[in-house]
Amino acid sequence: MENRRMNETFEPTLIAFCCKYCAYAAADLAGSMRLNYPSNVKITQVPCTGRVDIIHLLKALEDGADGVYVAGCMEGDCHFVSGNLKAKQRVAYVKKTLSEIGIEPERIDMFNLSSAMGPRFAEIAIEMTERIRKIGPSPIAATADRDNRQAKEGKP
Ligand code: FES
Protein backbone atom coordinates (compact mmCIF):
# COMPACT_ATOMS: atom_id res chain seq x y z
CA MET A 1 0.00 0.00 0.00
CA GLU A 2 2.89 2.33 0.84
CA ASN A 3 4.06 1.83 -2.74
CA ARG A 4 0.66 3.00 -3.93
CA ARG A 5 1.05 6.14 -1.82
CA MET A 6 4.44 6.88 -3.30
CA ASN A 7 3.27 6.08 -6.77
CA GLU A 8 2.28 9.30 -8.51
CA THR A 9 -0.22 7.45 -10.63
CA PHE A 10 -2.25 6.31 -7.63
CA GLU A 11 -5.72 5.42 -8.84
CA PRO A 12 -8.20 5.18 -6.00
CA THR A 13 -10.93 2.61 -5.77
CA LEU A 14 -14.30 3.91 -4.67
CA ILE A 15 -17.48 2.09 -3.81
CA ALA A 16 -20.77 3.92 -4.34
CA PHE A 17 -23.87 2.47 -2.73
CA CYS A 18 -26.63 3.78 -5.00
CA CYS A 19 -30.36 3.62 -4.38
CA LYS A 20 -32.10 2.04 -7.37
CA TYR A 21 -34.82 4.70 -7.43
CA CYS A 22 -32.54 7.70 -7.74
CA ALA A 23 -28.74 7.51 -7.88
CA TYR A 24 -28.64 4.24 -9.80
CA ALA A 25 -31.16 5.60 -12.29
CA ALA A 26 -29.13 8.84 -12.45
CA ALA A 27 -26.03 6.75 -13.24
CA ASP A 28 -27.98 5.11 -16.07
CA LEU A 29 -29.03 8.52 -17.31
CA ALA A 30 -25.43 9.77 -17.17
CA GLY A 31 -24.53 6.77 -19.33
CA SER A 32 -27.29 7.50 -21.85
CA MET A 33 -26.20 11.13 -21.97
CA ARG A 34 -22.67 9.91 -22.67
CA LEU A 35 -21.34 11.79 -19.67
CA ASN A 36 -17.94 10.62 -18.60
CA TYR A 37 -17.20 9.76 -15.02
CA PRO A 38 -14.20 7.90 -13.60
CA SER A 39 -14.15 4.12 -13.82
CA ASN A 40 -12.60 4.21 -10.33
CA VAL A 41 -16.15 4.25 -8.97
CA LYS A 42 -17.70 0.80 -8.55
CA ILE A 43 -21.45 1.05 -8.19
CA THR A 44 -23.42 -1.22 -5.89
CA GLN A 45 -27.17 -0.97 -6.36
CA VAL A 46 -29.25 -1.07 -3.20
CA PRO A 47 -33.06 -1.08 -2.91
CA CYS A 48 -32.85 1.96 -0.61
CA THR A 49 -29.92 3.58 1.16
CA GLY A 50 -31.63 2.63 4.42
CA ARG A 51 -30.38 -0.90 3.68
CA VAL A 52 -26.75 0.23 3.85
CA ASP A 53 -25.53 -0.53 7.32
CA ILE A 54 -22.46 0.66 9.18
CA ILE A 55 -20.84 -2.74 8.69
CA HIS A 56 -21.24 -2.46 4.88
CA LEU A 57 -19.45 0.89 4.90
CA LEU A 58 -16.61 -0.36 7.08
CA LYS A 59 -16.33 -3.64 5.17
CA ALA A 60 -16.00 -1.77 1.87
CA LEU A 61 -13.01 0.10 3.33
CA GLU A 62 -11.55 -3.08 4.79
CA ASP A 63 -11.95 -4.84 1.44
CA GLY A 64 -9.76 -2.29 -0.27
CA ALA A 65 -11.85 0.75 -1.12
CA ASP A 66 -10.02 4.03 -0.65
CA GLY A 67 -13.30 5.91 -0.49
CA VAL A 68 -16.97 5.06 -0.07
CA TYR A 69 -20.13 7.02 -0.65
CA VAL A 70 -23.83 6.54 -0.37
CA ALA A 71 -26.14 8.17 -2.90
CA GLY A 72 -29.81 8.23 -2.05
CA CYS A 73 -33.06 9.97 -2.87
CA MET A 74 -33.58 13.61 -2.00
CA GLU A 75 -34.62 14.14 1.61
CA GLY A 76 -38.40 13.73 1.78
CA ASP A 77 -38.45 11.55 -1.38
CA CYS A 78 -37.24 8.19 -0.03
CA HIS A 79 -39.62 5.42 -1.17
CA PHE A 80 -39.28 3.89 2.27
CA VAL A 81 -39.93 7.21 4.05
CA SER A 82 -36.75 7.61 6.05
CA GLY A 83 -34.15 5.20 4.64
CA ASN A 84 -32.00 8.04 3.38
CA LEU A 85 -32.12 9.77 6.77
CA LYS A 86 -30.98 6.57 8.47
CA ALA A 87 -28.16 6.29 5.90
CA LYS A 88 -27.18 9.90 6.62
CA GLN A 89 -26.88 9.10 10.34
CA ARG A 90 -24.84 5.96 9.64
CA VAL A 91 -22.46 7.82 7.34
CA ALA A 92 -22.03 10.51 10.01
CA TYR A 93 -21.31 7.80 12.60
CA VAL A 94 -18.68 6.14 10.39
CA LYS A 95 -17.09 9.55 9.65
CA LYS A 96 -16.82 10.18 13.40
CA THR A 97 -15.40 6.71 14.04
CA LEU A 98 -12.79 7.09 11.28
CA SER A 99 -11.81 10.45 12.65
CA GLU A 100 -11.40 9.00 16.16
CA ILE A 101 -8.97 6.36 14.89
CA GLY A 102 -6.96 8.88 12.87
CA ILE A 103 -8.34 8.11 9.41
CA GLU A 104 -9.57 10.88 7.13
CA PRO A 105 -13.38 11.14 7.55
CA GLU A 106 -13.55 12.62 4.03
CA ARG A 107 -13.11 9.09 2.71
CA ILE A 108 -16.81 8.60 3.25
CA ASP A 109 -19.77 10.76 2.30
CA MET A 110 -23.46 10.87 1.53
CA PHE A 111 -25.21 12.56 -1.39
CA ASN A 112 -28.85 13.04 -2.31
CA LEU A 113 -30.07 13.23 -5.87
CA SER A 114 -33.04 12.44 -8.08
CA SER A 115 -33.20 10.02 -11.00
CA ALA A 116 -33.16 13.04 -13.36
CA MET A 117 -29.77 14.21 -12.10
CA GLY A 118 -27.47 12.32 -14.46
CA PRO A 119 -25.00 15.22 -14.74
CA ARG A 120 -24.90 15.57 -10.94
CA PHE A 121 -24.18 11.85 -10.63
CA ALA A 122 -21.16 12.22 -12.92
CA GLU A 123 -20.06 15.35 -11.03
CA ILE A 124 -20.17 13.53 -7.68
CA ALA A 125 -18.15 10.61 -9.08
CA ILE A 126 -15.51 13.05 -10.37
CA GLU A 127 -15.50 15.07 -7.14
CA MET A 128 -15.12 12.00 -4.91
CA THR A 129 -12.42 10.44 -7.10
CA GLU A 130 -10.41 13.68 -7.07
CA ARG A 131 -10.87 14.03 -3.32
CA ILE A 132 -9.59 10.52 -2.61
CA ARG A 133 -6.76 10.87 -5.11
CA LYS A 134 -5.58 13.88 -3.08
CA ILE A 135 -5.95 12.11 0.28
CA GLY A 136 -4.08 9.01 -0.93
CA PRO A 137 -4.50 5.26 -0.41
CA SER A 138 -6.48 4.04 2.54
CA PRO A 139 -4.40 2.67 5.42
CA ILE A 140 -7.29 0.34 6.33
CA ALA A 141 -6.87 -1.68 3.15
CA ALA A 142 -3.12 -1.96 3.75
CA THR A 143 -3.66 -3.24 7.30
CA ALA A 144 -6.30 -5.73 6.15
CA ASP A 145 -3.94 -6.96 3.39
CA ARG A 146 -1.14 -7.48 5.90
CA ASP A 147 -3.43 -9.30 8.36
CA ASN A 148 -4.75 -11.57 5.60
CA ARG A 149 -1.21 -12.38 4.46
CA GLN A 150 -0.14 -13.18 8.03
CA ALA A 151 -3.22 -15.35 8.55
CA LYS A 152 -2.39 -17.32 5.38
CA GLU A 153 1.17 -17.77 6.57
CA GLY A 154 -0.15 -18.97 9.94
CA LYS A 155 1.35 -16.05 11.84
CA PRO A 156 -0.61 -14.72 14.83
FE1 FES B 1 -34.02 5.92 -2.39
FE2 FES B 1 -34.75 5.22 0.09
S1 FES B 1 -35.71 4.71 -1.75
S2 FES B 1 -33.00 6.34 -0.55
PDB file of C-alpha atoms and ligand atoms in Angstrom:
ATOM      1  CA  MET A   1       0.000   0.000   0.000  1.00  0.00           C
ATOM      2  CA  GLU A   2       2.892   2.326   0.838  1.00  0.00           C
ATOM      3  CA  ASN A   3       4.055   1.826  -2.742  1.00  0.00           C
ATOM      4  CA  ARG A   4       0.659   3.002  -3.929  1.00  0.00           C
ATOM      5  CA  ARG A   5       1.053   6.145  -1.817  1.00  0.00           C
ATOM      6  CA  MET A   6       4.437   6.883  -3.299  1.00  0.00           C
ATOM      7  CA  ASN A   7       3.267   6.083  -6.769  1.00  0.00           C
ATOM      8  CA  GLU A   8       2.284   9.300  -8.510  1.00  0.00           C
ATOM      9  CA  THR A   9      -0.223   7.451 -10.627  1.00  0.00           C
ATOM     10  CA  PHE A  10      -2.246   6.310  -7.628  1.00  0.00           C
ATOM     11  CA  GLU A  11      -5.719   5.424  -8.839  1.00  0.00           C
ATOM     12  CA  PRO A  12      -8.196   5.184  -5.998  1.00  0.00           C
ATOM     13  CA  THR A  13     -10.928   2.607  -5.767  1.00  0.00           C
ATOM     14  CA  LEU A  14     -14.297   3.910  -4.669  1.00  0.00           C
ATOM     15  CA  ILE A  15     -17.478   2.087  -3.806  1.00  0.00           C
ATOM     16  CA  ALA A  16     -20.773   3.917  -4.344  1.00  0.00           C
ATOM     17  CA  PHE A  17     -23.874   2.466  -2.731  1.00  0.00           C
ATOM     18  CA  CYS A  18     -26.627   3.782  -4.998  1.00  0.00           C
ATOM     19  CA  CYS A  19     -30.361   3.619  -4.384  1.00  0.00           C
ATOM     20  CA  LYS A  20     -32.101   2.038  -7.367  1.00  0.00           C
ATOM     21  CA  TYR A  21     -34.823   4.700  -7.426  1.00  0.00           C
ATOM     22  CA  CYS A  22     -32.543   7.701  -7.741  1.00  0.00           C
ATOM     23  CA  ALA A  23     -28.745   7.512  -7.876  1.00  0.00           C
ATOM     24  CA  TYR A  24     -28.644   4.240  -9.796  1.00  0.00           C
ATOM     25  CA  ALA A  25     -31.158   5.598 -12.294  1.00  0.00           C
ATOM     26  CA  ALA A  26     -29.133   8.837 -12.446  1.00  0.00           C
ATOM     27  CA  ALA A  27     -26.032   6.750 -13.243  1.00  0.00           C
ATOM     28  CA  ASP A  28     -27.975   5.114 -16.074  1.00  0.00           C
ATOM     29  CA  LEU A  29     -29.027   8.520 -17.314  1.00  0.00           C
ATOM     30  CA  ALA A  30     -25.434   9.770 -17.170  1.00  0.00           C
ATOM     31  CA  GLY A  31     -24.529   6.771 -19.333  1.00  0.00           C
ATOM     32  CA  SER A  32     -27.293   7.502 -21.853  1.00  0.00           C
ATOM     33  CA  MET A  33     -26.197  11.133 -21.968  1.00  0.00           C
ATOM     34  CA  ARG A  34     -22.668   9.905 -22.669  1.00  0.00           C
ATOM     35  CA  LEU A  35     -21.337  11.791 -19.674  1.00  0.00           C
ATOM     36  CA  ASN A  36     -17.944  10.616 -18.601  1.00  0.00           C
ATOM     37  CA  TYR A  37     -17.196   9.759 -15.018  1.00  0.00           C
ATOM     38  CA  PRO A  38     -14.197   7.898 -13.599  1.00  0.00           C
ATOM     39  CA  SER A  39     -14.147   4.121 -13.822  1.00  0.00           C
ATOM     40  CA  ASN A  40     -12.602   4.209 -10.329  1.00  0.00           C
ATOM     41  CA  VAL A  41     -16.154   4.248  -8.971  1.00  0.00           C
ATOM     42  CA  LYS A  42     -17.698   0.804  -8.548  1.00  0.00           C
ATOM     43  CA  ILE A  43     -21.453   1.046  -8.189  1.00  0.00           C
ATOM     44  CA  THR A  44     -23.415  -1.218  -5.889  1.00  0.00           C
ATOM     45  CA  GLN A  45     -27.169  -0.969  -6.358  1.00  0.00           C
ATOM     46  CA  VAL A  46     -29.248  -1.069  -3.204  1.00  0.00           C
ATOM     47  CA  PRO A  47     -33.065  -1.080  -2.912  1.00  0.00           C
ATOM     48  CA  CYS A  48     -32.851   1.964  -0.610  1.00  0.00           C
ATOM     49  CA  THR A  49     -29.916   3.579   1.157  1.00  0.00           C
ATOM     50  CA  GLY A  50     -31.626   2.627   4.417  1.00  0.00           C
ATOM     51  CA  ARG A  51     -30.380  -0.904   3.682  1.00  0.00           C
ATOM     52  CA  VAL A  52     -26.752   0.232   3.846  1.00  0.00           C
ATOM     53  CA  ASP A  53     -25.529  -0.533   7.322  1.00  0.00           C
ATOM     54  CA  ILE A  54     -22.455   0.664   9.184  1.00  0.00           C
ATOM     55  CA  ILE A  55     -20.842  -2.744   8.687  1.00  0.00           C
ATOM     56  CA  HIS A  56     -21.243  -2.459   4.880  1.00  0.00           C
ATOM     57  CA  LEU A  57     -19.451   0.892   4.900  1.00  0.00           C
ATOM     58  CA  LEU A  58     -16.607  -0.357   7.080  1.00  0.00           C
ATOM     59  CA  LYS A  59     -16.332  -3.642   5.168  1.00  0.00           C
ATOM     60  CA  ALA A  60     -16.004  -1.768   1.871  1.00  0.00           C
ATOM     61  CA  LEU A  61     -13.009   0.100   3.329  1.00  0.00           C
ATOM     62  CA  GLU A  62     -11.550  -3.082   4.789  1.00  0.00           C
ATOM     63  CA  ASP A  63     -11.946  -4.844   1.440  1.00  0.00           C
ATOM     64  CA  GLY A  64      -9.756  -2.293  -0.275  1.00  0.00           C
ATOM     65  CA  ALA A  65     -11.853   0.750  -1.119  1.00  0.00           C
ATOM     66  CA  ASP A  66     -10.017   4.035  -0.645  1.00  0.00           C
ATOM     67  CA  GLY A  67     -13.303   5.914  -0.490  1.00  0.00           C
ATOM     68  CA  VAL A  68     -16.967   5.059  -0.070  1.00  0.00           C
ATOM     69  CA  TYR A  69     -20.125   7.022  -0.647  1.00  0.00           C
ATOM     70  CA  VAL A  70     -23.829   6.536  -0.373  1.00  0.00           C
ATOM     71  CA  ALA A  71     -26.141   8.173  -2.899  1.00  0.00           C
ATOM     72  CA  GLY A  72     -29.809   8.232  -2.052  1.00  0.00           C
ATOM     73  CA  CYS A  73     -33.057   9.968  -2.866  1.00  0.00           C
ATOM     74  CA  MET A  74     -33.582  13.608  -1.996  1.00  0.00           C
ATOM     75  CA  GLU A  75     -34.622  14.138   1.612  1.00  0.00           C
ATOM     76  CA  GLY A  76     -38.398  13.730   1.784  1.00  0.00           C
ATOM     77  CA  ASP A  77     -38.447  11.549  -1.378  1.00  0.00           C
ATOM     78  CA  CYS A  78     -37.244   8.188  -0.031  1.00  0.00           C
ATOM     79  CA  HIS A  79     -39.623   5.418  -1.172  1.00  0.00           C
ATOM     80  CA  PHE A  80     -39.283   3.887   2.274  1.00  0.00           C
ATOM     81  CA  VAL A  81     -39.925   7.209   4.049  1.00  0.00           C
ATOM     82  CA  SER A  82     -36.746   7.614   6.053  1.00  0.00           C
ATOM     83  CA  GLY A  83     -34.154   5.203   4.637  1.00  0.00           C
ATOM     84  CA  ASN A  84     -31.997   8.039   3.376  1.00  0.00           C
ATOM     85  CA  LEU A  85     -32.124   9.770   6.770  1.00  0.00           C
ATOM     86  CA  LYS A  86     -30.976   6.571   8.470  1.00  0.00           C
ATOM     87  CA  ALA A  87     -28.158   6.295   5.903  1.00  0.00           C
ATOM     88  CA  LYS A  88     -27.180   9.898   6.622  1.00  0.00           C
ATOM     89  CA  GLN A  89     -26.880   9.100  10.342  1.00  0.00           C
ATOM     90  CA  ARG A  90     -24.836   5.963   9.644  1.00  0.00           C
ATOM     91  CA  VAL A  91     -22.460   7.816   7.338  1.00  0.00           C
ATOM     92  CA  ALA A  92     -22.034  10.511  10.012  1.00  0.00           C
ATOM     93  CA  TYR A  93     -21.310   7.799  12.597  1.00  0.00           C
ATOM     94  CA  VAL A  94     -18.676   6.143  10.392  1.00  0.00           C
ATOM     95  CA  LYS A  95     -17.091   9.550   9.655  1.00  0.00           C
ATOM     96  CA  LYS A  96     -16.820  10.181  13.401  1.00  0.00           C
ATOM     97  CA  THR A  97     -15.401   6.705  14.037  1.00  0.00           C
ATOM     98  CA  LEU A  98     -12.793   7.092  11.282  1.00  0.00           C
ATOM     99  CA  SER A  99     -11.808  10.453  12.654  1.00  0.00           C
ATOM    100  CA  GLU A 100     -11.405   9.004  16.156  1.00  0.00           C
ATOM    101  CA  ILE A 101      -8.972   6.362  14.890  1.00  0.00           C
ATOM    102  CA  GLY A 102      -6.960   8.881  12.869  1.00  0.00           C
ATOM    103  CA  ILE A 103      -8.345   8.115   9.415  1.00  0.00           C
ATOM    104  CA  GLU A 104      -9.567  10.881   7.133  1.00  0.00           C
ATOM    105  CA  PRO A 105     -13.381  11.140   7.551  1.00  0.00           C
ATOM    106  CA  GLU A 106     -13.548  12.621   4.032  1.00  0.00           C
ATOM    107  CA  ARG A 107     -13.108   9.088   2.714  1.00  0.00           C
ATOM    108  CA  ILE A 108     -16.806   8.599   3.250  1.00  0.00           C
ATOM    109  CA  ASP A 109     -19.766  10.758   2.300  1.00  0.00           C
ATOM    110  CA  MET A 110     -23.459  10.869   1.528  1.00  0.00           C
ATOM    111  CA  PHE A 111     -25.212  12.561  -1.392  1.00  0.00           C
ATOM    112  CA  ASN A 112     -28.855  13.045  -2.314  1.00  0.00           C
ATOM    113  CA  LEU A 113     -30.070  13.227  -5.871  1.00  0.00           C
ATOM    114  CA  SER A 114     -33.036  12.437  -8.080  1.00  0.00           C
ATOM    115  CA  SER A 115     -33.203  10.024 -11.004  1.00  0.00           C
ATOM    116  CA  ALA A 116     -33.164  13.037 -13.362  1.00  0.00           C
ATOM    117  CA  MET A 117     -29.771  14.209 -12.096  1.00  0.00           C
ATOM    118  CA  GLY A 118     -27.467  12.324 -14.458  1.00  0.00           C
ATOM    119  CA  PRO A 119     -25.002  15.225 -14.742  1.00  0.00           C
ATOM    120  CA  ARG A 120     -24.899  15.570 -10.944  1.00  0.00           C
ATOM    121  CA  PHE A 121     -24.184  11.850 -10.632  1.00  0.00           C
ATOM    122  CA  ALA A 122     -21.163  12.220 -12.919  1.00  0.00           C
ATOM    123  CA  GLU A 123     -20.062  15.353 -11.031  1.00  0.00           C
ATOM    124  CA  ILE A 124     -20.166  13.532  -7.676  1.00  0.00           C
ATOM    125  CA  ALA A 125     -18.154  10.613  -9.083  1.00  0.00           C
ATOM    126  CA  ILE A 126     -15.507  13.048 -10.373  1.00  0.00           C
ATOM    127  CA  GLU A 127     -15.504  15.065  -7.143  1.00  0.00           C
ATOM    128  CA  MET A 128     -15.115  11.995  -4.913  1.00  0.00           C
ATOM    129  CA  THR A 129     -12.418  10.436  -7.100  1.00  0.00           C
ATOM    130  CA  GLU A 130     -10.410  13.680  -7.068  1.00  0.00           C
ATOM    131  CA  ARG A 131     -10.872  14.030  -3.320  1.00  0.00           C
ATOM    132  CA  ILE A 132      -9.591  10.517  -2.607  1.00  0.00           C
ATOM    133  CA  ARG A 133      -6.759  10.869  -5.109  1.00  0.00           C
ATOM    134  CA  LYS A 134      -5.582  13.880  -3.078  1.00  0.00           C
ATOM    135  CA  ILE A 135      -5.950  12.106   0.277  1.00  0.00           C
ATOM    136  CA  GLY A 136      -4.082   9.009  -0.931  1.00  0.00           C
ATOM    137  CA  PRO A 137      -4.497   5.256  -0.414  1.00  0.00           C
ATOM    138  CA  SER A 138      -6.484   4.044   2.545  1.00  0.00           C
ATOM    139  CA  PRO A 139      -4.398   2.667   5.425  1.00  0.00           C
ATOM    140  CA  ILE A 140      -7.286   0.335   6.333  1.00  0.00           C
ATOM    141  CA  ALA A 141      -6.868  -1.683   3.147  1.00  0.00           C
ATOM    142  CA  ALA A 142      -3.123  -1.961   3.752  1.00  0.00           C
ATOM    143  CA  THR A 143      -3.656  -3.242   7.299  1.00  0.00           C
ATOM    144  CA  ALA A 144      -6.298  -5.729   6.153  1.00  0.00           C
ATOM    145  CA  ASP A 145      -3.937  -6.957   3.392  1.00  0.00           C
ATOM    146  CA  ARG A 146      -1.141  -7.478   5.900  1.00  0.00           C
ATOM    147  CA  ASP A 147      -3.430  -9.295   8.365  1.00  0.00           C
ATOM    148  CA  ASN A 148      -4.748 -11.570   5.602  1.00  0.00           C
ATOM    149  CA  ARG A 149      -1.213 -12.379   4.461  1.00  0.00           C
ATOM    150  CA  GLN A 150      -0.144 -13.177   8.031  1.00  0.00           C
ATOM    151  CA  ALA A 151      -3.219 -15.351   8.547  1.00  0.00           C
ATOM    152  CA  LYS A 152      -2.394 -17.319   5.380  1.00  0.00           C
ATOM    153  CA  GLU A 153       1.174 -17.771   6.568  1.00  0.00           C
ATOM    154  CA  GLY A 154      -0.151 -18.966   9.939  1.00  0.00           C
ATOM    155  CA  LYS A 155       1.350 -16.048  11.837  1.00  0.00           C
ATOM    156  CA  PRO A 156      -0.613 -14.716  14.831  1.00  0.00           C
TER     157      PRO A 156
HETATM  158 FE1  FES B   1     -34.018   5.924  -2.394  1.00  0.00          FE
HETATM  159 FE2  FES B   1     -34.754   5.222   0.093  1.00  0.00          FE
HETATM  160  S1  FES B   1     -35.714   4.706  -1.747  1.00  0.00           S
HETATM  161  S2  FES B   1     -33.003   6.344  -0.549  1.00  0.00           S
END
